[in-house]
């Protein structure tokens, strides 16, 4: 299967050791990775990804946004980020990573989600104006909140990364025609496998979310896009298709969602 090109649909490239990024990029490309969707988490990382995009324009495709698992941006930073997105719109393929806080909600003392919902609406409007998809961090019970926001805003193209939600909300995401992605934990996590069975293959992508650590067989190792081949093997078994068929559809999905607007 190494002759078939693969994509990592969600990776935090700038969070890898800076001095090792050229090594990793060469390794991944030599390993059959055709490209990556590198996502920002704030204004600073957006600038960093622009620098890497300039050096590797055909391999790195970037998204800009403000990750929800942190405090809301101050007004100046938000305005600067929105201005940067507008100025560099020809270099981005999506708005992201954005969404609704979940894991750090208690830690940051967030009792009212309205600020995060309003920020998501701003990013949704930006994505619509630029005619690019939006990349979402919205897990468990927050998926429903993000989903309803997208539907209210008439957002057509959305990608829920590292998807995990209830059966009821999963059904709604499928009906909305949105895309979801799974990390290599798909290879062993029953929850992910059950969700992947529910979704049509045309609404699925694969990712690493690297360098965020994974569990199971991947524990203690730095995630790399090449691992996605293991996810492809699992997905082929779940969908009762060949690995070649899986790769073909996944690449079509990437092209349709991210590359047609370039």
Short mmCIF file of the C-alpha atoms (twelve columns), coordinates in Angstrom:
data_MODEL
# 
_entry.id   MODEL 
# 
loop_
_atom_site.group_PDB 
_atom_site.id 
_atom_site.type_symbol 
_atom_site.label_atom_id 
_atom_site.label_alt_id 
_atom_site.label_comp_id 
_atom_site.label_asym_id 
_atom_site.label_seq_id 
_atom_site.Cartn_x 
_atom_site.Cartn_y 
_atom_site.Cartn_z 
_atom_site.pdbx_PDB_model_num 
ATOM 1   C CA . UNK A 1   0.000   0.000  0.000  1 
ATOM 2   C CA . UNK A 2   3.002   2.329  0.266  1 
ATOM 3   C CA . UNK A 3   2.578   3.270  -3.381 1 
ATOM 4   C CA . UNK A 4   -0.749  4.935  -2.597 1 
ATOM 5   C CA . UNK A 5   -0.511  8.546  -1.394 1 
ATOM 6   C CA . UNK A 6   -2.062  9.378  1.977  1 
ATOM 7   C CA . UNK A 7   -3.053  12.575 3.756  1 
ATOM 8   C CA . UNK A 8   -3.049  13.691 7.377  1 
ATOM 9   C CA . UNK A 9   -6.201  15.774 7.675  1 
ATOM 10  C CA . UNK A 10  -5.349  17.354 11.038 1 
ATOM 11  C CA . UNK A 11  -1.888  17.963 12.496 1 
ATOM 12  C CA . UNK A 12  -0.285  20.687 14.636 1 
ATOM 13  C CA . UNK A 13  2.952   20.947 12.677 1 
ATOM 14  C CA . UNK A 14  4.290   23.971 14.544 1 
ATOM 15  C CA . UNK A 15  4.161   22.050 17.834 1 
ATOM 16  C CA . UNK A 16  6.816   19.565 16.722 1 
ATOM 17  C CA . UNK A 17  10.396  20.523 17.675 1 
ATOM 18  C CA . UNK A 18  11.225  23.323 15.236 1 
ATOM 19  C CA . UNK A 19  14.688  22.024 14.451 1 
ATOM 20  C CA . UNK A 20  13.270  18.599 13.526 1 
ATOM 21  C CA . UNK A 21  10.383  19.721 11.307 1 
ATOM 22  C CA . UNK A 22  12.435  19.603 8.032  1 
ATOM 23  C CA . UNK A 23  13.533  16.063 8.953  1 
ATOM 24  C CA . UNK A 24  9.958   15.008 9.662  1 
ATOM 25  C CA . UNK A 25  8.589   16.547 6.475  1 
ATOM 26  C CA . UNK A 26  11.167  14.747 4.342  1 
ATOM 27  C CA . UNK A 27  10.538  11.483 6.178  1 
ATOM 28  C CA . UNK A 28  6.777   11.748 5.746  1 
ATOM 29  C CA . UNK A 29  6.957   12.645 2.073  1 
ATOM 30  C CA . UNK A 30  9.380   9.783  1.414  1 
ATOM 31  C CA . UNK A 31  6.953   7.527  3.289  1 
ATOM 32  C CA . UNK A 32  4.131   8.228  0.868  1 
ATOM 33  C CA . UNK A 33  2.397   11.146 2.560  1 
ATOM 34  C CA . UNK A 34  1.134   13.466 -0.175 1 
ATOM 35  C CA . UNK A 35  0.187   16.359 2.075  1 
ATOM 36  C CA . UNK A 36  -0.960  17.542 5.482  1 
ATOM 37  C CA . UNK A 37  -3.619  19.908 6.783  1 
ATOM 38  C CA . UNK A 38  -1.707  21.892 9.413  1 
ATOM 39  C CA . UNK A 39  -3.986  23.721 11.833 1 
ATOM 40  C CA . UNK A 40  -3.292  26.774 13.953 1 
ATOM 41  C CA . UNK A 41  -4.475  27.349 17.505 1 
ATOM 42  C CA . UNK A 42  -4.017  31.111 17.813 1 
ATOM 43  C CA . UNK A 43  -2.476  34.189 16.189 1 
ATOM 44  C CA . UNK A 44  1.130   33.204 16.887 1 
ATOM 45  C CA . UNK A 45  0.792   29.704 15.478 1 
ATOM 46  C CA . UNK A 46  -0.956  31.124 12.410 1 
ATOM 47  C CA . UNK A 47  2.163   33.180 11.665 1 
ATOM 48  C CA . UNK A 48  4.371   30.142 12.279 1 
ATOM 49  C CA . UNK A 49  2.398   27.992 9.851  1 
ATOM 50  C CA . UNK A 50  2.582   30.711 7.219  1 
ATOM 51  C CA . UNK A 51  6.364   30.519 7.444  1 
ATOM 52  C CA . UNK A 52  6.374   26.748 6.971  1 
ATOM 53  C CA . UNK A 53  3.842   27.040 4.149  1 
ATOM 54  C CA . UNK A 54  6.197   29.398 2.340  1 
ATOM 55  C CA . UNK A 55  9.008   26.829 2.562  1 
ATOM 56  C CA . UNK A 56  6.898   23.790 1.603  1 
ATOM 57  C CA . UNK A 57  3.997   25.202 -0.427 1 
ATOM 58  C CA . UNK A 58  2.911   21.973 -2.119 1 
ATOM 59  C CA . UNK A 59  3.056   19.705 0.942  1 
ATOM 60  C CA . UNK A 60  1.711   21.928 3.728  1 
ATOM 61  C CA . UNK A 61  -1.857  23.232 3.582  1 
ATOM 62  C CA . UNK A 62  -2.829  25.444 6.480  1 
ATOM 63  C CA . UNK A 63  -5.854  26.540 8.480  1 
ATOM 64  C CA . UNK A 64  -6.046  29.497 10.844 1 
ATOM 65  C CA . UNK A 65  -8.155  29.856 13.958 1 
ATOM 66  C CA . UNK A 66  -8.294  30.005 17.758 1 
ATOM 67  C CA . UNK A 67  -8.427  26.692 19.629 1 
ATOM 68  C CA . UNK A 68  -11.333 26.627 22.117 1 
ATOM 69  C CA . UNK A 69  -9.481  24.831 24.929 1 
ATOM 70  C CA . UNK A 70  -8.067  28.158 26.107 1 
ATOM 71  C CA . UNK A 71  -9.336  31.538 27.175 1 
ATOM 72  C CA . UNK A 72  -11.203 33.568 24.603 1 
ATOM 73  C CA . UNK A 73  -8.906  35.908 22.656 1 
ATOM 74  C CA . UNK A 74  -8.742  39.547 23.688 1 
ATOM 75  C CA . UNK A 75  -10.318 41.880 21.157 1 
ATOM 76  C CA . UNK A 76  -7.030  43.081 19.643 1 
ATOM 77  C CA . UNK A 77  -5.738  39.535 19.088 1 
ATOM 78  C CA . UNK A 78  -9.025  38.470 17.514 1 
ATOM 79  C CA . UNK A 79  -9.063  41.467 15.190 1 
ATOM 80  C CA . UNK A 80  -5.426  40.837 14.265 1 
ATOM 81  C CA . UNK A 81  -6.179  37.181 13.572 1 
ATOM 82  C CA . UNK A 82  -9.187  37.996 11.409 1 
ATOM 83  C CA . UNK A 83  -7.146  40.588 9.526  1 
ATOM 84  C CA . UNK A 84  -4.352  38.071 8.956  1 
ATOM 85  C CA . UNK A 85  -6.834  35.492 7.684  1 
ATOM 86  C CA . UNK A 86  -8.218  38.021 5.232  1 
ATOM 87  C CA . UNK A 87  -4.782  39.169 4.096  1 
ATOM 88  C CA . UNK A 88  -3.455  35.626 3.608  1 
ATOM 89  C CA . UNK A 89  -6.707  34.068 2.411  1 
ATOM 90  C CA . UNK A 90  -5.098  32.711 -0.759 1 
ATOM 91  C CA . UNK A 91  -2.747  30.602 1.372  1 
ATOM 92  C CA . UNK A 92  -5.300  28.921 3.634  1 
ATOM 93  C CA . UNK A 93  -7.632  26.004 2.958  1 
ATOM 94  C CA . UNK A 94  -9.822  26.287 6.069  1 
ATOM 95  C CA . UNK A 95  -10.691 28.145 9.249  1 
ATOM 96  C CA . UNK A 96  -9.575  26.168 12.277 1 
ATOM 97  C CA . UNK A 97  -9.049  24.866 14.788 1 
ATOM 98  C CA . UNK A 98  -12.118 26.418 16.374 1 
ATOM 99  C CA . UNK A 99  -15.100 25.216 18.379 1 
ATOM 100 C CA . UNK A 100 -16.433 24.852 21.915 1 
ATOM 101 C CA . UNK A 101 -14.402 24.368 25.084 1 
ATOM 102 C CA . UNK A 102 -14.821 21.003 26.844 1 
ATOM 103 C CA . UNK A 103 -11.780 19.496 28.556 1 
ATOM 104 C CA . UNK A 104 -10.611 22.689 30.291 1 
ATOM 105 C CA . UNK A 105 -14.018 24.176 31.027 1 
ATOM 106 C CA . UNK A 106 -13.814 23.577 34.783 1 
ATOM 107 C CA . UNK A 107 -10.119 24.461 34.973 1 
ATOM 108 C CA . UNK A 108 -10.704 27.837 33.320 1 
ATOM 109 C CA . UNK A 109 -13.907 28.447 35.259 1 
ATOM 110 C CA . UNK A 110 -16.071 28.746 32.169 1 
ATOM 111 C CA . UNK A 111 -19.709 28.584 33.274 1 
ATOM 112 C CA . UNK A 112 -21.221 30.360 30.287 1 
ATOM 113 C CA . UNK A 113 -20.490 29.064 26.801 1 
ATOM 114 C CA . UNK A 114 -22.035 32.035 25.018 1 
ATOM 115 C CA . UNK A 115 -18.657 33.667 24.380 1 
ATOM 116 C CA . UNK A 116 -17.369 30.517 22.684 1 
ATOM 117 C CA . UNK A 117 -20.558 30.162 20.667 1 
ATOM 118 C CA . UNK A 118 -20.343 33.775 19.494 1 
ATOM 119 C CA . UNK A 119 -16.696 33.307 18.544 1 
ATOM 120 C CA . UNK A 120 -17.626 30.195 16.581 1 
ATOM 121 C CA . UNK A 121 -20.236 32.239 14.723 1 
ATOM 122 C CA . UNK A 122 -17.577 34.812 13.819 1 
ATOM 123 C CA . UNK A 123 -15.283 32.118 12.455 1 
ATOM 124 C CA . UNK A 124 -18.178 30.459 10.634 1 
ATOM 125 C CA . UNK A 125 -19.030 33.744 8.937  1 
ATOM 126 C CA . UNK A 126 -15.375 34.174 7.986  1 
ATOM 127 C CA . UNK A 127 -15.236 30.685 6.486  1 
ATOM 128 C CA . UNK A 128 -18.383 31.346 4.466  1 
ATOM 129 C CA . UNK A 129 -16.997 34.609 3.090  1 
ATOM 130 C CA . UNK A 130 -13.791 32.882 2.021  1 
ATOM 131 C CA . UNK A 131 -15.650 29.813 0.737  1 
ATOM 132 C CA . UNK A 132 -13.527 27.427 2.803  1 
ATOM 133 C CA . UNK A 133 -14.519 24.723 5.316  1 
ATOM 134 C CA . UNK A 134 -14.350 25.106 9.087  1 
ATOM 135 C CA . UNK A 135 -12.387 22.678 11.297 1 
ATOM 136 C CA . UNK A 136 -14.033 21.932 14.622 1 
ATOM 137 C CA . UNK A 137 -12.937 20.883 18.063 1 
ATOM 138 C CA . UNK A 138 -16.321 20.007 19.555 1 
ATOM 139 C CA . UNK A 139 -16.479 16.743 21.455 1 
ATOM 140 C CA . UNK A 140 -19.045 14.789 23.473 1 
ATOM 141 C CA . UNK A 141 -21.935 17.050 24.543 1 
ATOM 142 C CA . UNK A 142 -20.314 20.092 22.870 1 
ATOM 143 C CA . UNK A 143 -20.749 18.499 19.448 1 
ATOM 144 C CA . UNK A 144 -24.480 19.193 19.561 1 
ATOM 145 C CA . UNK A 145 -23.879 22.855 20.436 1 
ATOM 146 C CA . UNK A 146 -21.414 23.329 17.600 1 
ATOM 147 C CA . UNK A 147 -23.636 21.437 15.181 1 
ATOM 148 C CA . UNK A 148 -26.651 23.613 15.904 1 
ATOM 149 C CA . UNK A 149 -24.513 26.727 15.482 1 
ATOM 150 C CA . UNK A 150 -23.317 25.552 12.065 1 
ATOM 151 C CA . UNK A 151 -26.845 24.723 10.950 1 
ATOM 152 C CA . UNK A 152 -28.184 28.072 12.140 1 
ATOM 153 C CA . UNK A 153 -25.386 29.819 10.249 1 
ATOM 154 C CA . UNK A 154 -26.050 27.710 7.123  1 
ATOM 155 C CA . UNK A 155 -22.459 26.464 7.036  1 
ATOM 156 C CA . UNK A 156 -22.075 23.969 4.198  1 
ATOM 157 C CA . UNK A 157 -18.614 22.463 4.717  1 
ATOM 158 C CA . UNK A 158 -17.387 21.432 8.168  1 
ATOM 159 C CA . UNK A 159 -14.863 18.950 9.525  1 
ATOM 160 C CA . UNK A 160 -15.308 17.635 13.093 1 
ATOM 161 C CA . UNK A 161 -11.832 16.374 13.936 1 
ATOM 162 C CA . UNK A 162 -11.228 13.456 16.375 1 
ATOM 163 C CA . UNK A 163 -14.969 12.928 16.404 1 
ATOM 164 C CA . UNK A 164 -16.650 11.554 19.520 1 
ATOM 165 C CA . UNK A 165 -20.292 12.129 20.360 1 
ATOM 166 C CA . UNK A 166 -23.614 10.481 21.185 1 
ATOM 167 C CA . UNK A 167 -25.484 8.259  18.743 1 
ATOM 168 C CA . UNK A 168 -28.199 10.877 18.374 1 
ATOM 169 C CA . UNK A 169 -25.795 13.694 17.543 1 
ATOM 170 C CA . UNK A 170 -23.749 11.422 15.304 1 
ATOM 171 C CA . UNK A 171 -26.870 10.779 13.239 1 
ATOM 172 C CA . UNK A 172 -27.488 14.534 12.938 1 
ATOM 173 C CA . UNK A 173 -23.907 15.175 11.781 1 
ATOM 174 C CA . UNK A 174 -24.294 12.472 9.137  1 
ATOM 175 C CA . UNK A 175 -27.585 13.971 7.952  1 
ATOM 176 C CA . UNK A 176 -25.981 17.430 7.760  1 
ATOM 177 C CA . UNK A 177 -23.376 16.019 5.378  1 
ATOM 178 C CA . UNK A 178 -20.417 17.116 7.495  1 
ATOM 179 C CA . UNK A 179 -17.062 15.337 7.583  1 
ATOM 180 C CA . UNK A 180 -15.453 13.647 10.598 1 
ATOM 181 C CA . UNK A 181 -11.979 12.275 11.172 1 
ATOM 182 C CA . UNK A 182 -10.357 9.630  13.345 1 
ATOM 183 C CA . UNK A 183 -6.863  9.301  14.798 1 
ATOM 184 C CA . UNK A 184 -4.885  6.029  14.751 1 
ATOM 185 C CA . UNK A 185 -6.754  5.116  17.947 1 
ATOM 186 C CA . UNK A 186 -9.329  3.843  15.461 1 
ATOM 187 C CA . UNK A 187 -7.159  0.718  15.284 1 
ATOM 188 C CA . UNK A 188 -8.090  -0.363 18.801 1 
ATOM 189 C CA . UNK A 189 -10.799 1.874  20.296 1 
ATOM 190 C CA . UNK A 190 -14.219 0.265  19.984 1 
ATOM 191 C CA . UNK A 191 -16.030 3.601  20.333 1 
ATOM 192 C CA . UNK A 192 -14.237 5.025  17.294 1 
ATOM 193 C CA . UNK A 193 -14.824 1.868  15.280 1 
ATOM 194 C CA . UNK A 194 -18.559 1.944  15.992 1 
ATOM 195 C CA . UNK A 195 -18.789 5.581  14.909 1 
ATOM 196 C CA . UNK A 196 -16.756 4.887  11.768 1 
ATOM 197 C CA . UNK A 197 -19.193 2.115  10.848 1 
ATOM 198 C CA . UNK A 198 -22.078 4.583  11.099 1 
ATOM 199 C CA . UNK A 199 -20.571 7.225  8.809  1 
ATOM 200 C CA . UNK A 200 -20.559 6.878  5.023  1 
ATOM 201 C CA . UNK A 201 -16.985 6.554  3.801  1 
ATOM 202 C CA . UNK A 202 -17.484 9.746  1.780  1 
ATOM 203 C CA . UNK A 203 -17.776 11.674 5.066  1 
ATOM 204 C CA . UNK A 204 -14.618 10.272 6.706  1 
ATOM 205 C CA . UNK A 205 -11.031 11.489 6.900  1 
ATOM 206 C CA . UNK A 206 -8.028  10.228 8.877  1 
ATOM 207 C CA . UNK A 207 -5.679  12.296 11.024 1 
ATOM 208 C CA . UNK A 208 -3.018  12.099 13.709 1 
ATOM 209 C CA . UNK A 209 -3.634  15.336 15.672 1 
ATOM 210 C CA . UNK A 210 0.119   15.106 16.198 1 
ATOM 211 C CA . UNK A 211 2.089   15.703 18.238 1 
ATOM 212 C CA . UNK A 212 -0.773  15.252 20.736 1 
ATOM 213 C CA . UNK A 213 -0.082  11.879 22.431 1 
ATOM 214 C CA . UNK A 214 -2.222  8.865  21.618 1 
ATOM 215 C CA . UNK A 215 -3.057  5.845  23.750 1 
ATOM 216 C CA . UNK A 216 -2.940  2.083  23.242 1 
ATOM 217 C CA . UNK A 217 -0.195  0.776  20.980 1 
ATOM 218 C CA . UNK A 218 0.878   4.356  20.278 1 
ATOM 219 C CA . UNK A 219 1.466   5.357  23.880 1 
ATOM 220 C CA . UNK A 220 4.797   7.097  24.476 1 
ATOM 221 C CA . UNK A 221 5.494   7.746  20.785 1 
ATOM 222 C CA . UNK A 222 5.270   11.003 18.833 1 
ATOM 223 C CA . UNK A 223 2.435   10.691 16.293 1 
ATOM 224 C CA . UNK A 224 3.408   10.825 12.623 1 
ATOM 225 C CA . UNK A 225 1.225   10.868 9.486  1 
ATOM 226 C CA . UNK A 226 2.727   7.581  8.315  1 
ATOM 227 C CA . UNK A 227 0.739   5.916  11.121 1 
ATOM 228 C CA . UNK A 228 -2.408  6.632  9.124  1 
ATOM 229 C CA . UNK A 229 -1.669  3.518  7.059  1 
ATOM 230 C CA . UNK A 230 -2.632  1.485  10.136 1 
ATOM 231 C CA . UNK A 231 -5.910  3.388  10.350 1 
ATOM 232 C CA . UNK A 232 -6.528  2.656  6.663  1 
ATOM 233 C CA . UNK A 233 -6.128  -1.074 7.288  1 
ATOM 234 C CA . UNK A 234 -8.651  -0.940 10.137 1 
ATOM 235 C CA . UNK A 235 -11.088 1.171  8.139  1 
ATOM 236 C CA . UNK A 236 -10.882 -1.298 5.245  1 
ATOM 237 C CA . UNK A 237 -11.904 -4.113 7.586  1 
ATOM 238 C CA . UNK A 238 -14.758 -2.058 9.059  1 
ATOM 239 C CA . UNK A 239 -16.093 -1.084 5.641  1 
ATOM 240 C CA . UNK A 240 -15.342 -4.473 4.036  1 
ATOM 241 C CA . UNK A 241 -13.382 -2.827 1.244  1 
ATOM 242 C CA . UNK A 242 -9.820  -3.080 -0.026 1 
ATOM 243 C CA . UNK A 243 -7.212  -0.707 1.322  1 
ATOM 244 C CA . UNK A 244 -6.790  0.655  -2.187 1 
ATOM 245 C CA . UNK A 245 -10.496 1.532  -2.317 1 
ATOM 246 C CA . UNK A 246 -10.276 3.237  1.085  1 
ATOM 247 C CA . UNK A 247 -7.277  5.344  0.044  1 
ATOM 248 C CA . UNK A 248 -8.978  6.370  -3.180 1 
ATOM 249 C CA . UNK A 249 -12.130 7.618  -1.415 1 
ATOM 250 C CA . UNK A 250 -10.200 9.330  1.391  1 
ATOM 251 C CA . UNK A 251 -8.124  11.244 -1.144 1 
ATOM 252 C CA . UNK A 252 -11.294 12.221 -2.980 1 
ATOM 253 C CA . UNK A 253 -12.694 13.472 0.325  1 
ATOM 254 C CA . UNK A 254 -9.597  15.588 1.015  1 
ATOM 255 C CA . UNK A 255 -9.702  17.046 -2.464 1 
ATOM 256 C CA . UNK A 256 -13.404 17.862 -2.287 1 
ATOM 257 C CA . UNK A 257 -13.246 19.434 1.156  1 
ATOM 258 C CA . UNK A 258 -9.907  21.247 1.122  1 
ATOM 259 C CA . UNK A 259 -8.257  21.494 -2.270 1 
ATOM 260 C CA . UNK A 260 -10.981 22.501 -4.702 1 
ATOM 261 C CA . UNK A 261 -10.888 26.102 -3.481 1 
ATOM 262 C CA . UNK A 262 -7.116  26.483 -4.052 1 
# 
